[in-house]
Amino acid sequence: MMKKMSISTSKTSLVLLLCQIISALDVPLDSKLLEELSQPPTITQQSPKDYIVDPRENIVIQCEAKGKPPPSFSWTRNGTHFDIDKDAQVTMKPNSGTLVINIMNGGKAEAYEGVYQCTARNERGAAISNNIVVRPSRSPLWTKEKLEPNHVREGDSLVLHCRPPVGLPPPIIFWMDNAFQRLPQSERVSQGLNGDLYFSNVQPEDTREDYICYARFNHTQTIQQKQPISVKVFSMDSLNDTIAANLSDTDIFGAKPVTERQPVLLTPTGSTSTKVELRGNVLLLECIAAGLPTPVIRWIKEGGELPANRTFFENFKKTLKIIDVSEADSGNYKCIARNALGSVHHVISVTVKAAPYWITAPRNLVLSPGEDGTLICRANGNPKPSISWLANGVPIAIAPEDPSRKVDGDTIIFSHVQERSSAVYQCNASNEYGYLLANAFVNVLAEPPRILTPANKLYQVIADSPALLDCAYFGSPRPEIEWFKGVKGSILRGNEYVFHDNGTLEIPVAQKNNAGTYTCVARNELGKIQNEVQLEIKDPTMIIKQPEYKVIQRYGQVSFECIIKHDSTLLPTVTWLKDNDELPDDERFLVGKDNLTIMNVTDKDDGTYTCIVNTTLDSVSASAVLTVVAAPPTPAIIYARPNPPFDLELTGQLERSIDLSWLPGDENNSPITSFVIEFEDALHEPGVWRYQTEVPGSQTTAQLKLSPYVNYAFRVIAVNRIGRSQPSEPSEQYLTKSASPDENPANVQGIGSEPDNLVITWEPLKGFQSNGPGLQYKVSWRQKDVDDEWTSVIVANVSKYIVSGTPTFVPYEVKVQALNDLGYAPEPSEVIGHSGEDLPMVAPGNVQVHVINSTLAKVHWDPVPLKSVRGHLQGYKVYYWKVQSLSRRSRRHVEKKILTFRGNKTFGMLPGLEPYSSYKLNVRVVNGKGEGPASPDKVFKTPEGVPSSPSFLKITNPTLDSLTLEWGSPTHPNGVLTSYTLKFQPINNTHELGPLVEIRIPANESSLILKNLNYSTRYKFYFNAQTSVGSGSQITEEAVTIMDEAMASRQVDIATQGWFIGLMCAVALLILILLIVCFIRRNKGGKYPVKEKEDAHADPEIQPMKEDDGTFGEYSDAEDHKPLKKGSRTPSDRTVKKEDSDDSLVDYGEGVNGQFNEDGSFIGQYSGKKEKEPAEGNESSEAPSPVNAMNSFV
C-alpha cells in the first residue's frame, strides 16, 4: 500500500498561488478580437532613459501606446505638468504622444534640457513611461595652451598628455600627424584609456614635431584638434659630439651609454588601486610600464582564473577587457610588467555593483469578475533594490482604495475582482545605480465565449497520420471546450483522442472512419457557442513500381520506371533528379508519365536517379543507381542486389504475436541468403524503422513477437551476396492492446548530492516499452539495516527523485517500479545507494616523516576511523612546502605542493625536495565531498647535498705572467660551502693540453690572482664548489696572457719597408713583360710552350689561387677565430687608438696573431680591425696590403 505524501500549509499556499496565476486569461493575438475588447493602455515605444540629442536638429521625444479606447497623452517636465499648448515650439504628433520640439526655426536645445515623463490614459487606467533625461550633446573647443618642446634622452620614458575637452558624450581620442596618418603604435608606444600617448622608452626615430591628439565627437560629427607636440630625442652619440665640441681637450666628458632599466609603471601609479564596475558592462583595466628593454605585460586574477570566453587582451596586452561582468568577477586583478632586468606589479581591486535587473517582471492580467490573481515584481541588484508600486501613475499609498487589492512587498494580490478593478500598475525597482520601471495592467472582462476558428474549415490529412482540428476560443470567464462528432453525436472521450488546452482536438492515428463533421462547443456562465469543421482522410501516395538498379553499356538506352498510386482527389507531380540535383538540360533525357528514358548513354550519365512524387499533403521518393560500362566482347551475367519483396500480409493476429508473409522479388542472378524484417511504431516513433528479426532466404513467413500498446507496421528487406534490396512497401498497421508494463527501469542508482539528501535516478522506459497509456514510476526507499517501512511516491515524466532530510552518508535500499493505467510491472529488484556525503571530521594522526636522502622523504600516518570519513574514502592528500633554506636566509616559500595517495594507503614518498632545507607538511583525508581537516604541521629537515656550479667565473686583468679570477657563489649551495677547487692547464696551438694544476680555495674567498704564468699562453680553467657531502658541478673558462712587449715592438708594417717595395716592383715588371710577349705571340697565331701545356692538361698549381690556399695566403689557426672569454681583453694601456696610428699592427685583430719568420719578415697578412666575429672561419674583412694586391694580380 502506497503511503500518501503530506503537504505542509506553506506548500498549499504556493500551489494555490500558482493556480491563481495559471487561471489568468490569455488574450489571443486575433486582430478582430483585439479591436473589440476593452484594454488599459500599454506603452509600446519610448525614448531611452538617457537621451542625448543633437543641438542642431529638432528634438523628438517618443511615446507610443495602445489601448481600447485609444489612450490620450500628457507630459511632465522636471516633475511638473508640461503644457505643450503654451509653447509654440512644441507639438505632439496626431494619435500619438511623441513630442517634436522645433530647434531648427530659432529654438535652443539648452532651453529644453530636463527630465520628461509621458502618461497614456484611457477609461481603464494610465500607463507611464520612464523618466527620459534630455541633454543636448556638447563638443567644446580645446583650451589654448603653450606647449613646450619635449627634449628626451634616448631610452627614457615619455608621456604626451592629450587632456581633451569634456564633451557629452565623451569624445573618441586618437593620435595622428600633419598628414592625417595615424601614428603607429606597438608594445613600446601606445595610447592609454585616458587618451595620453605613452612611450615605454624613446628611440631616435621618435623625433618629430607633429604629434597631434584628435577628439572626435560622434554625436555632432565634429573633430577637434590639439596643437602639435614636438619631441626631440637625443641619442648618446650625438650628445657626446655636442659635449665634445664645447669642451677643451683637457676636459673629461662623455655621456653615459643607453642603460637598460627595470620596469616602472607609468599608469596606474602606486602598488594598488580600486575600480567599481556595473554588472553587464565591459570591465577595462590598464597597465602601461616604462623600461628598457620594453616590458611585457601579463594579467592574472588572484585566487581564481580569468573568465573563459569573456576575457580579451587589447593594446598589446596592456588592457584587460572582460565583457558582460557579473558579481563573480569581483576580486583582485594583478598586472605584471617584466623585462630581462626584473619586474613590477600593480593590484587592482575590482568591485562589481549592479543596477536593478529583473528576476520576475510583472505581467498583464486578464481576469473575469470574481476571479483572483497576482502581480509579482521581483528584481535584484547590488545593493538590493527597493520595490515601490504605483497605480495609474500615482503612488499606491495615495491611490484610490480598491478592496480587492492587497500589497505584500513585491506582490499585489487580487481577490474577487470586479470590472472597476481594472487599472495599470507600475513597479519601480531602484538603487543608487539606476532604476527599472514596468507597467502591467489588470483588465477585468466579462465576455461570452467566442470561437475564432473559421466556420466549416476543411482539414485534409493522409491516413495513419495525426489530425489536428483547431478550435481557437476566447471568453471571460475561461470557457470550457467540448468536441462532438456529427451534429447530434455524443461527446468525444477516450485514449484515441488528445484534447489540448488551446481547444485543439488531436487524433494521433487518423483512419478512414475518422472522416466527417466535428463540432466544437465553448461555454461559460455568460453564454455558449459552437463551430463545425470538416475532416477528410486521404489515401497515402505510394510508388508501386520503383526504379531499379541498372547496368547499361555505353551508347545504349536505359529506362527507369516510377509507377504511382494516389488518392483520386489529390493531383500528384513527379520530379526526376540526378545525384540530388536537376536533370541535365539535354534532349537525350525523356521524361514520360511513368518513366525516365536516357538515350545514347555516356559515361557522365553514371549516377543515382531519384523519382519524387509530391501532393499537397504528402511526398514519397525512390532512387536507383545507373552504372555505365564499356561494351564487353561477350555478354556477361549481371549480378545485382535483389528486388524488394512485395505483397506483405498479416494473419493470425494475437495480443503478443502475429504472422507475416511476403513474396520475394527477383534475386538478380545472386540467390537470396536472408530476409530482414523491420517494424515502425506509428504511435510513439512515427517514421522510425527498427530491427525486428532476420530469417533464412528460403523462408517467406515469420511469426513475430509483439509488445502491447504499439501501432505496428512491418517491411521486409532481401539480402544476397551483392547487398541489400530496397525495403518493401509497409504492411498494413496493427495496433496491439494495452497491458501493464513488462519491465522496470534500468540503471537505478541512489547517490546523494547534499549531506542531507538522496538522489534516486533511473533510465526511463521507451515509448513502446510502456505497454499502455499513463506511464508512471513508483519510487521506493528505506534506510538499510534499520527496521523501517518502505516510503514510496509515484512520479511521471521524470527520471530523478530527490529525498530530503536524510542522515549523512547512510546506506539506503532503493527500487523503482513502472506502472501505467492498466497496472504495475513485476516487482523490481533492490539496489543499495547512499545519502549525500559531508566533509570528513577527523584529521589523520601520528604523522611521521623519515628523511631518506637530501631530496626524498617518506611520510607515514594512521588511518582515520571510517565513521569519521562521512563518505566514500578516496584517499589521502599530503600538503608540503619549503619553509626556508638552512644555508642562507631567504623569504618564506608559500607555494604548497600536493601529493594524492588513493585508497586506504597510509604512507607515501615525497620526491623533489631541496637539500639542506626546512619543510612542513600535513595530511588530510579525502572523500567524494572534499577534504577533511589538516593534521598538525610536521616539521622536517633535509640533509646537505652537493652544490650547484658557481654562478659565474670571470677572468680579468691579463698581464705577462698573471690573471685575475673572480667568481660568484653557487645559486643553490645545498649546504654549507667548505671550499672551492680551481684546476687549470695551458693549451698550445694544436689544442694539446698541458699539465693540470689544482688549487684549493677557502669558501669565503671570491677572487684570486694567479701569478708565475707563461706569457702569450692560453689557459683553460675548471672551477667548482664543495660541501661536506662532496663536489658540485664545475664551470669552465679560457683566457690568454699577453705577449712580451719586446716582441710586440718588432711587429712593423712590411708594406713600408724599402726592400719589400723593390721586390714587388720587380715582380710586377716581370709579369708585365710576360703579358706583352703572350699578346704578341697570340696575335701572330702561334702557341708558346706554356700555352701548349695548359691546352694539354690543366695544372691546378698554375690556376689563380684562393686567398686561403695561395703562397701568400692568410695565416689561419682555429684559435684565432675563437672569441676570448669574459675578462680576456687587451689592457687599455696597450691599445693604440685609430686616431694615433692607422698602420699599427696592434690595432688589428686582437694584437696577438701576427706571425714572423726567423729573420723578422712578416709572413701573414693582417686583417682589418674586428668589429664582430666573421661568419666563416677562413673569411675576414681585410685591409689592403701589397700581399693582397699580389694575390689579386696573379
mmCIF file with all atom_site columns, N, CA, C and O in Angstrom, residues 954-966 982 984 1008-1019 1021 1038-1044 1126-1131 1134:
data_model
loop_
_atom_site.group_PDB
_atom_site.id
_atom_site.type_symbol
_atom_site.label_atom_id
_atom_site.label_alt_id
_atom_site.label_comp_id
_atom_site.label_asym_id
_atom_site.label_entity_id
_atom_site.label_seq_id
_atom_site.pdbx_PDB_ins_code
_atom_site.Cartn_x
_atom_site.Cartn_y
_atom_site.Cartn_z
_atom_site.occupancy
_atom_site.B_iso_or_equiv
_atom_site.pdbx_formal_charge
_atom_site.auth_seq_id
_atom_site.auth_comp_id
_atom_site.auth_asym_id
_atom_site.auth_atom_id
_atom_site.pdbx_PDB_model_num
ATOM 1   N N  . LYS A 1 954  ? 84.688  34.936 -13.905 1.00 0.00 ? 954  LYS A N  1
ATOM 2   C CA . LYS A 1 954  ? 85.224  35.971 -14.784 1.00 0.00 ? 954  LYS A CA 1
ATOM 3   C C  . LYS A 1 954  ? 86.745  36.022 -14.634 1.00 0.00 ? 954  LYS A C  1
ATOM 4   O O  . LYS A 1 954  ? 87.266  35.888 -13.522 1.00 0.00 ? 954  LYS A O  1
ATOM 5   N N  . ILE A 1 955  ? 87.442  36.214 -15.763 1.00 0.00 ? 955  ILE A N  1
ATOM 6   C CA . ILE A 1 955  ? 88.910  36.307 -15.759 1.00 0.00 ? 955  ILE A CA 1
ATOM 7   C C  . ILE A 1 955  ? 89.269  37.665 -16.339 1.00 0.00 ? 955  ILE A C  1
ATOM 8   O O  . ILE A 1 955  ? 88.930  37.985 -17.491 1.00 0.00 ? 955  ILE A O  1
ATOM 9   N N  . THR A 1 956  ? 89.917  38.473 -15.524 1.00 0.00 ? 956  THR A N  1
ATOM 10  C CA . THR A 1 956  ? 90.193  39.865 -15.908 1.00 0.00 ? 956  THR A CA 1
ATOM 11  C C  . THR A 1 956  ? 91.676  40.179 -15.706 1.00 0.00 ? 956  THR A C  1
ATOM 12  O O  . THR A 1 956  ? 92.458  39.355 -15.192 1.00 0.00 ? 956  THR A O  1
ATOM 13  N N  . ASN A 1 957  ? 92.039  41.385 -16.122 1.00 0.00 ? 957  ASN A N  1
ATOM 14  C CA . ASN A 1 957  ? 93.380  41.954 -15.899 1.00 0.00 ? 957  ASN A CA 1
ATOM 15  C C  . ASN A 1 957  ? 94.520  41.030 -16.338 1.00 0.00 ? 957  ASN A C  1
ATOM 16  O O  . ASN A 1 957  ? 95.381  40.632 -15.548 1.00 0.00 ? 957  ASN A O  1
ATOM 17  N N  . PRO A 1 958  ? 94.532  40.578 -17.594 1.00 0.00 ? 958  PRO A N  1
ATOM 18  C CA . PRO A 1 958  ? 95.651  39.746 -18.022 1.00 0.00 ? 958  PRO A CA 1
ATOM 19  C C  . PRO A 1 958  ? 96.950  40.568 -18.125 1.00 0.00 ? 958  PRO A C  1
ATOM 20  O O  . PRO A 1 958  ? 96.939  41.703 -18.588 1.00 0.00 ? 958  PRO A O  1
ATOM 21  N N  . THR A 1 959  ? 98.020  40.000 -17.641 1.00 0.00 ? 959  THR A N  1
ATOM 22  C CA . THR A 1 959  ? 99.363  40.597 -17.773 1.00 0.00 ? 959  THR A CA 1
ATOM 23  C C  . THR A 1 959  ? 100.270 39.565 -18.403 1.00 0.00 ? 959  THR A C  1
ATOM 24  O O  . THR A 1 959  ? 99.819  38.506 -18.863 1.00 0.00 ? 959  THR A O  1
ATOM 25  N N  . LEU A 1 960  ? 101.598 39.861 -18.385 1.00 0.00 ? 960  LEU A N  1
ATOM 26  C CA . LEU A 1 960  ? 102.534 38.909 -18.986 1.00 0.00 ? 960  LEU A CA 1
ATOM 27  C C  . LEU A 1 960  ? 102.526 37.563 -18.279 1.00 0.00 ? 960  LEU A C  1
ATOM 28  O O  . LEU A 1 960  ? 102.622 36.508 -18.914 1.00 0.00 ? 960  LEU A O  1
ATOM 29  N N  . ASP A 1 961  ? 102.384 37.582 -16.935 1.00 0.00 ? 961  ASP A N  1
ATOM 30  C CA . ASP A 1 961  ? 102.507 36.317 -16.193 1.00 0.00 ? 961  ASP A CA 1
ATOM 31  C C  . ASP A 1 961  ? 101.415 36.133 -15.150 1.00 0.00 ? 961  ASP A C  1
ATOM 32  O O  . ASP A 1 961  ? 101.579 35.351 -14.219 1.00 0.00 ? 961  ASP A O  1
ATOM 33  N N  . SER A 1 962  ? 100.310 36.859 -15.258 1.00 0.00 ? 962  SER A N  1
ATOM 34  C CA . SER A 1 962  ? 99.258  36.703 -14.243 1.00 0.00 ? 962  SER A CA 1
ATOM 35  C C  . SER A 1 962  ? 97.870  36.939 -14.847 1.00 0.00 ? 962  SER A C  1
ATOM 36  O O  . SER A 1 962  ? 97.729  37.618 -15.865 1.00 0.00 ? 962  SER A O  1
ATOM 37  N N  . LEU A 1 963  ? 96.872  36.361 -14.179 1.00 0.00 ? 963  LEU A N  1
ATOM 38  C CA . LEU A 1 963  ? 95.451  36.558 -14.500 1.00 0.00 ? 963  LEU A CA 1
ATOM 39  C C  . LEU A 1 963  ? 94.684  36.703 -13.197 1.00 0.00 ? 963  LEU A C  1
ATOM 40  O O  . LEU A 1 963  ? 95.013  36.053 -12.191 1.00 0.00 ? 963  LEU A O  1
ATOM 41  N N  . THR A 1 964  ? 93.629  37.520 -13.192 1.00 0.00 ? 964  THR A N  1
ATOM 42  C CA . THR A 1 964  ? 92.769  37.696 -12.012 1.00 0.00 ? 964  THR A CA 1
ATOM 43  C C  . THR A 1 964  ? 91.459  36.956 -12.232 1.00 0.00 ? 964  THR A C  1
ATOM 44  O O  . THR A 1 964  ? 90.792  37.155 -13.255 1.00 0.00 ? 964  THR A O  1
ATOM 45  N N  . LEU A 1 965  ? 91.074  36.091 -11.288 1.00 0.00 ? 965  LEU A N  1
ATOM 46  C CA . LEU A 1 965  ? 89.832  35.309 -11.360 1.00 0.00 ? 965  LEU A CA 1
ATOM 47  C C  . LEU A 1 965  ? 88.846  35.843 -10.331 1.00 0.00 ? 965  LEU A C  1
ATOM 48  O O  . LEU A 1 965  ? 89.216  36.068 -9.167  1.00 0.00 ? 965  LEU A O  1
ATOM 49  N N  . GLU A 1 966  ? 87.602  36.034 -10.752 1.00 0.00 ? 966  GLU A N  1
ATOM 50  C CA . GLU A 1 966  ? 86.500  36.421 -9.863  1.00 0.00 ? 966  GLU A CA 1
ATOM 51  C C  . GLU A 1 966  ? 85.350  35.463 -10.090 1.00 0.00 ? 966  GLU A C  1
ATOM 52  O O  . GLU A 1 966  ? 85.107  35.041 -11.231 1.00 0.00 ? 966  GLU A O  1
ATOM 53  N N  . LEU A 1 982  ? 90.069  24.962 -7.791  1.00 0.00 ? 982  LEU A N  1
ATOM 54  C CA . LEU A 1 982  ? 90.432  25.525 -9.088  1.00 0.00 ? 982  LEU A CA 1
ATOM 55  C C  . LEU A 1 982  ? 91.466  24.626 -9.742  1.00 0.00 ? 982  LEU A C  1
ATOM 56  O O  . LEU A 1 982  ? 92.501  24.314 -9.136  1.00 0.00 ? 982  LEU A O  1
ATOM 57  N N  . PHE A 1 984  ? 93.649  24.226 -13.522 1.00 0.00 ? 984  PHE A N  1
ATOM 58  C CA . PHE A 1 984  ? 93.909  24.900 -14.789 1.00 0.00 ? 984  PHE A CA 1
ATOM 59  C C  . PHE A 1 984  ? 95.095  24.239 -15.473 1.00 0.00 ? 984  PHE A C  1
ATOM 60  O O  . PHE A 1 984  ? 95.928  23.574 -14.834 1.00 0.00 ? 984  PHE A O  1
ATOM 61  N N  . LEU A 1 1008 ? 90.866  35.667 -6.950  1.00 0.00 ? 1008 LEU A N  1
ATOM 62  C CA . LEU A 1 1008 ? 92.210  35.104 -6.816  1.00 0.00 ? 1008 LEU A CA 1
ATOM 63  C C  . LEU A 1 1008 ? 93.067  35.634 -7.958  1.00 0.00 ? 1008 LEU A C  1
ATOM 64  O O  . LEU A 1 1008 ? 92.616  35.709 -9.103  1.00 0.00 ? 1008 LEU A O  1
ATOM 65  N N  . ILE A 1 1009 ? 94.348  35.980 -7.648  1.00 0.00 ? 1009 ILE A N  1
ATOM 66  C CA . ILE A 1 1009 ? 95.297  36.405 -8.678  1.00 0.00 ? 1009 ILE A CA 1
ATOM 67  C C  . ILE A 1 1009 ? 96.286  35.259 -8.882  1.00 0.00 ? 1009 ILE A C  1
ATOM 68  O O  . ILE A 1 1009 ? 97.005  34.856 -7.962  1.00 0.00 ? 1009 ILE A O  1
ATOM 69  N N  . LEU A 1 1010 ? 96.309  34.709 -10.100 1.00 0.00 ? 1010 LEU A N  1
ATOM 70  C CA . LEU A 1 1010 ? 97.247  33.642 -10.461 1.00 0.00 ? 1010 LEU A CA 1
ATOM 71  C C  . LEU A 1 1010 ? 98.508  34.277 -11.031 1.00 0.00 ? 1010 LEU A C  1
ATOM 72  O O  . LEU A 1 1010 ? 98.442  35.052 -12.004 1.00 0.00 ? 1010 LEU A O  1
ATOM 73  N N  . LYS A 1 1011 ? 99.653  33.941 -10.440 1.00 0.00 ? 1011 LYS A N  1
ATOM 74  C CA . LYS A 1 1011 ? 100.914 34.526 -10.889 1.00 0.00 ? 1011 LYS A CA 1
ATOM 75  C C  . LYS A 1 1011 ? 101.819 33.435 -11.452 1.00 0.00 ? 1011 LYS A C  1
ATOM 76  O O  . LYS A 1 1011 ? 101.517 32.241 -11.391 1.00 0.00 ? 1011 LYS A O  1
ATOM 77  N N  . ASN A 1 1012 ? 102.987 33.896 -11.955 1.00 0.00 ? 1012 ASN A N  1
ATOM 78  C CA . ASN A 1 1012 ? 104.006 32.991 -12.489 1.00 0.00 ? 1012 ASN A CA 1
ATOM 79  C C  . ASN A 1 1012 ? 103.477 32.173 -13.668 1.00 0.00 ? 1012 ASN A C  1
ATOM 80  O O  . ASN A 1 1012 ? 103.777 30.981 -13.810 1.00 0.00 ? 1012 ASN A O  1
ATOM 81  N N  . LEU A 1 1013 ? 102.652 32.770 -14.524 1.00 0.00 ? 1013 LEU A N  1
ATOM 82  C CA . LEU A 1 1013 ? 102.151 32.108 -15.712 1.00 0.00 ? 1013 LEU A CA 1
ATOM 83  C C  . LEU A 1 1013 ? 103.050 32.444 -16.906 1.00 0.00 ? 1013 LEU A C  1
ATOM 84  O O  . LEU A 1 1013 ? 103.821 33.415 -16.860 1.00 0.00 ? 1013 LEU A O  1
ATOM 85  N N  . ASN A 1 1014 ? 102.942 31.686 -17.963 1.00 0.00 ? 1014 ASN A N  1
ATOM 86  C CA . ASN A 1 1014 ? 103.707 31.943 -19.174 1.00 0.00 ? 1014 ASN A CA 1
ATOM 87  C C  . ASN A 1 1014 ? 103.051 33.055 -19.983 1.00 0.00 ? 1014 ASN A C  1
ATOM 88  O O  . ASN A 1 1014 ? 101.821 33.156 -20.044 1.00 0.00 ? 1014 ASN A O  1
ATOM 89  N N  . TYR A 1 1015 ? 103.866 33.874 -20.604 1.00 0.00 ? 1015 TYR A N  1
ATOM 90  C CA . TYR A 1 1015 ? 103.297 34.967 -21.404 1.00 0.00 ? 1015 TYR A CA 1
ATOM 91  C C  . TYR A 1 1015 ? 102.740 34.406 -22.713 1.00 0.00 ? 1015 TYR A C  1
ATOM 92  O O  . TYR A 1 1015 ? 103.164 33.364 -23.208 1.00 0.00 ? 1015 TYR A O  1
ATOM 93  N N  . SER A 1 1016 ? 101.754 35.150 -23.253 1.00 0.00 ? 1016 SER A N  1
ATOM 94  C CA . SER A 1 1016 ? 101.110 34.822 -24.539 1.00 0.00 ? 1016 SER A CA 1
ATOM 95  C C  . SER A 1 1016 ? 100.689 33.355 -24.602 1.00 0.00 ? 1016 SER A C  1
ATOM 96  O O  . SER A 1 1016 ? 100.926 32.660 -25.572 1.00 0.00 ? 1016 SER A O  1
ATOM 97  N N  . THR A 1 1017 ? 100.058 32.892 -23.517 1.00 0.00 ? 1017 THR A N  1
ATOM 98  C CA . THR A 1 1017 ? 99.644  31.479 -23.431 1.00 0.00 ? 1017 THR A CA 1
ATOM 99  C C  . THR A 1 1017 ? 98.162  31.414 -23.067 1.00 0.00 ? 1017 THR A C  1
ATOM 100 O O  . THR A 1 1017 ? 97.702  32.166 -22.199 1.00 0.00 ? 1017 THR A O  1
ATOM 101 N N  . ARG A 1 1018 ? 97.453  30.497 -23.747 1.00 0.00 ? 1018 ARG A N  1
ATOM 102 C CA . ARG A 1 1018 ? 96.028  30.273 -23.423 1.00 0.00 ? 1018 ARG A CA 1
ATOM 103 C C  . ARG A 1 1018 ? 95.919  29.216 -22.334 1.00 0.00 ? 1018 ARG A C  1
ATOM 104 O O  . ARG A 1 1018 ? 96.591  28.177 -22.389 1.00 0.00 ? 1018 ARG A O  1
ATOM 105 N N  . TYR A 1 1019 ? 95.079  29.507 -21.341 1.00 0.00 ? 1019 TYR A N  1
ATOM 106 C CA . TYR A 1 1019 ? 94.860  28.580 -20.231 1.00 0.00 ? 1019 TYR A CA 1
ATOM 107 C C  . TYR A 1 1019 ? 93.386  28.207 -20.174 1.00 0.00 ? 1019 TYR A C  1
ATOM 108 O O  . TYR A 1 1019 ? 92.511  29.039 -20.479 1.00 0.00 ? 1019 TYR A O  1
ATOM 109 N N  . PHE A 1 1021 ? 90.451  26.817 -17.474 1.00 0.00 ? 1021 PHE A N  1
ATOM 110 C CA . PHE A 1 1021 ? 90.196  26.769 -16.036 1.00 0.00 ? 1021 PHE A CA 1
ATOM 111 C C  . PHE A 1 1021 ? 88.948  25.934 -15.763 1.00 0.00 ? 1021 PHE A C  1
ATOM 112 O O  . PHE A 1 1021 ? 87.961  26.016 -16.500 1.00 0.00 ? 1021 PHE A O  1
ATOM 113 N N  . GLU A 1 1038 ? 88.245  30.052 -20.427 1.00 0.00 ? 1038 GLU A N  1
ATOM 114 C CA . GLU A 1 1038 ? 89.568  30.128 -21.023 1.00 0.00 ? 1038 GLU A CA 1
ATOM 115 C C  . GLU A 1 1038 ? 90.007  31.580 -21.066 1.00 0.00 ? 1038 GLU A C  1
ATOM 116 O O  . GLU A 1 1038 ? 89.183  32.487 -21.191 1.00 0.00 ? 1038 GLU A O  1
ATOM 117 N N  . ALA A 1 1039 ? 91.338  31.809 -20.960 1.00 0.00 ? 1039 ALA A N  1
ATOM 118 C CA . ALA A 1 1039 ? 91.890  33.156 -21.030 1.00 0.00 ? 1039 ALA A CA 1
ATOM 119 C C  . ALA A 1 1039 ? 93.326  33.066 -21.534 1.00 0.00 ? 1039 ALA A C  1
ATOM 120 O O  . ALA A 1 1039 ? 93.953  31.997 -21.495 1.00 0.00 ? 1039 ALA A O  1
ATOM 121 N N  . VAL A 1 1040 ? 93.854  34.209 -21.969 1.00 0.00 ? 1040 VAL A N  1
ATOM 122 C CA . VAL A 1 1040 ? 95.201  34.272 -22.554 1.00 0.00 ? 1040 VAL A CA 1
ATOM 123 C C  . VAL A 1 1040 ? 95.996  35.370 -21.864 1.00 0.00 ? 1040 VAL A C  1
ATOM 124 O O  . VAL A 1 1040 ? 95.482  36.483 -21.662 1.00 0.00 ? 1040 VAL A O  1
ATOM 125 N N  . THR A 1 1041 ? 97.215  35.049 -21.479 1.00 0.00 ? 1041 THR A N  1
ATOM 126 C CA . THR A 1 1041 ? 98.122  36.101 -21.007 1.00 0.00 ? 1041 THR A CA 1
ATOM 127 C C  . THR A 1 1041 ? 98.658  36.876 -22.220 1.00 0.00 ? 1041 THR A C  1
ATOM 128 O O  . THR A 1 1041 ? 98.671  36.363 -23.341 1.00 0.00 ? 1041 THR A O  1
ATOM 129 N N  . ILE A 1 1042 ? 99.082  38.124 -21.982 1.00 0.00 ? 1042 ILE A N  1
ATOM 130 C CA . ILE A 1 1042 ? 99.512  38.949 -23.110 1.00 0.00 ? 1042 ILE A CA 1
ATOM 131 C C  . ILE A 1 1042 ? 100.944 38.614 -23.503 1.00 0.00 ? 1042 ILE A C  1
ATOM 132 O O  . ILE A 1 1042 ? 101.699 37.980 -22.739 1.00 0.00 ? 1042 ILE A O  1
ATOM 133 N N  . MET A 1 1043 ? 101.373 39.037 -24.724 1.00 0.00 ? 1043 MET A N  1
ATOM 134 C CA . MET A 1 1043 ? 102.714 38.694 -25.230 1.00 0.00 ? 1043 MET A CA 1
ATOM 135 C C  . MET A 1 1043 ? 103.756 39.656 -24.650 1.00 0.00 ? 1043 MET A C  1
ATOM 136 O O  . MET A 1 1043 ? 103.424 40.693 -24.088 1.00 0.00 ? 1043 MET A O  1
ATOM 137 N N  . ASP A 1 1044 ? 105.032 39.333 -24.909 1.00 0.00 ? 1044 ASP A N  1
ATOM 138 C CA . ASP A 1 1044 ? 106.149 40.154 -24.434 1.00 0.00 ? 1044 ASP A CA 1
ATOM 139 C C  . ASP A 1 1044 ? 106.173 41.480 -25.204 1.00 0.00 ? 1044 ASP A C  1
ATOM 140 O O  . ASP A 1 1044 ? 105.961 41.517 -26.421 1.00 0.00 ? 1044 ASP A O  1
ATOM 141 N N  . LYS A 1 1126 ? 85.183  35.962 -21.023 1.00 0.00 ? 1126 LYS A N  1
ATOM 142 C CA . LYS A 1 1126 ? 84.987  37.190 -20.260 1.00 0.00 ? 1126 LYS A CA 1
ATOM 143 C C  . LYS A 1 1126 ? 86.282  37.569 -19.530 1.00 0.00 ? 1126 LYS A C  1
ATOM 144 O O  . LYS A 1 1126 ? 86.875  36.725 -18.863 1.00 0.00 ? 1126 LYS A O  1
ATOM 145 N N  . GLY A 1 1127 ? 86.603  38.829 -19.608 1.00 0.00 ? 1127 GLY A N  1
ATOM 146 C CA . GLY A 1 1127 ? 87.787  39.315 -18.909 1.00 0.00 ? 1127 GLY A CA 1
ATOM 147 C C  . GLY A 1 1127 ? 89.072  39.150 -19.694 1.00 0.00 ? 1127 GLY A C  1
ATOM 148 O O  . GLY A 1 1127 ? 90.100  39.672 -19.293 1.00 0.00 ? 1127 GLY A O  1
ATOM 149 N N  . SER A 1 1128 ? 89.089  38.418 -20.809 1.00 0.00 ? 1128 SER A N  1
ATOM 150 C CA . SER A 1 1128 ? 90.321  38.185 -21.570 1.00 0.00 ? 1128 SER A CA 1
ATOM 151 C C  . SER A 1 1128 ? 90.456  39.234 -22.659 1.00 0.00 ? 1128 SER A C  1
ATOM 152 O O  . SER A 1 1128 ? 90.373  38.945 -23.831 1.00 0.00 ? 1128 SER A O  1
ATOM 153 N N  . ARG A 1 1129 ? 90.556  40.452 -22.296 1.00 0.00 ? 1129 ARG A N  1
ATOM 154 C CA . ARG A 1 1129 ? 90.680  41.520 -23.278 1.00 0.00 ? 1129 ARG A CA 1
ATOM 155 C C  . ARG A 1 1129 ? 92.000  42.259 -23.071 1.00 0.00 ? 1129 ARG A C  1
ATOM 156 O O  . ARG A 1 1129 ? 92.551  42.271 -21.977 1.00 0.00 ? 1129 ARG A O  1
ATOM 157 N N  . THR A 1 1130 ? 92.521  42.895 -24.129 1.00 0.00 ? 1130 THR A N  1
ATOM 158 C CA . THR A 1 1130 ? 93.823  43.576 -24.072 1.00 0.00 ? 1130 THR A CA 1
ATOM 159 C C  . THR A 1 1130 ? 93.731  44.781 -23.157 1.00 0.00 ? 1130 THR A C  1
ATOM 160 O O  . THR A 1 1130 ? 92.773  45.549 -23.220 1.00 0.00 ? 1130 THR A O  1
ATOM 161 N N  . PRO A 1 1131 ? 94.659  44.966 -22.270 1.00 0.00 ? 1131 PRO A N  1
ATOM 162 C CA . PRO A 1 1131 ? 94.617  46.135 -21.365 1.00 0.00 ? 1131 PRO A CA 1
ATOM 163 C C  . PRO A 1 1131 ? 94.595  47.423 -22.164 1.00 0.00 ? 1131 PRO A C  1
ATOM 164 O O  . PRO A 1 1131 ? 95.181  47.536 -23.240 1.00 0.00 ? 1131 PRO A O  1
ATOM 165 N N  . ARG A 1 1134 ? 97.737  49.197 -23.533 1.00 0.00 ? 1134 ARG A N  1
ATOM 166 C CA . ARG A 1 1134 ? 98.471  48.638 -24.677 1.00 0.00 ? 1134 ARG A CA 1
ATOM 167 C C  . ARG A 1 1134 ? 97.701  48.804 -25.968 1.00 0.00 ? 1134 ARG A C  1
ATOM 168 O O  . ARG A 1 1134 ? 98.056  48.247 -26.992 1.00 0.00 ? 1134 ARG A O  1
#
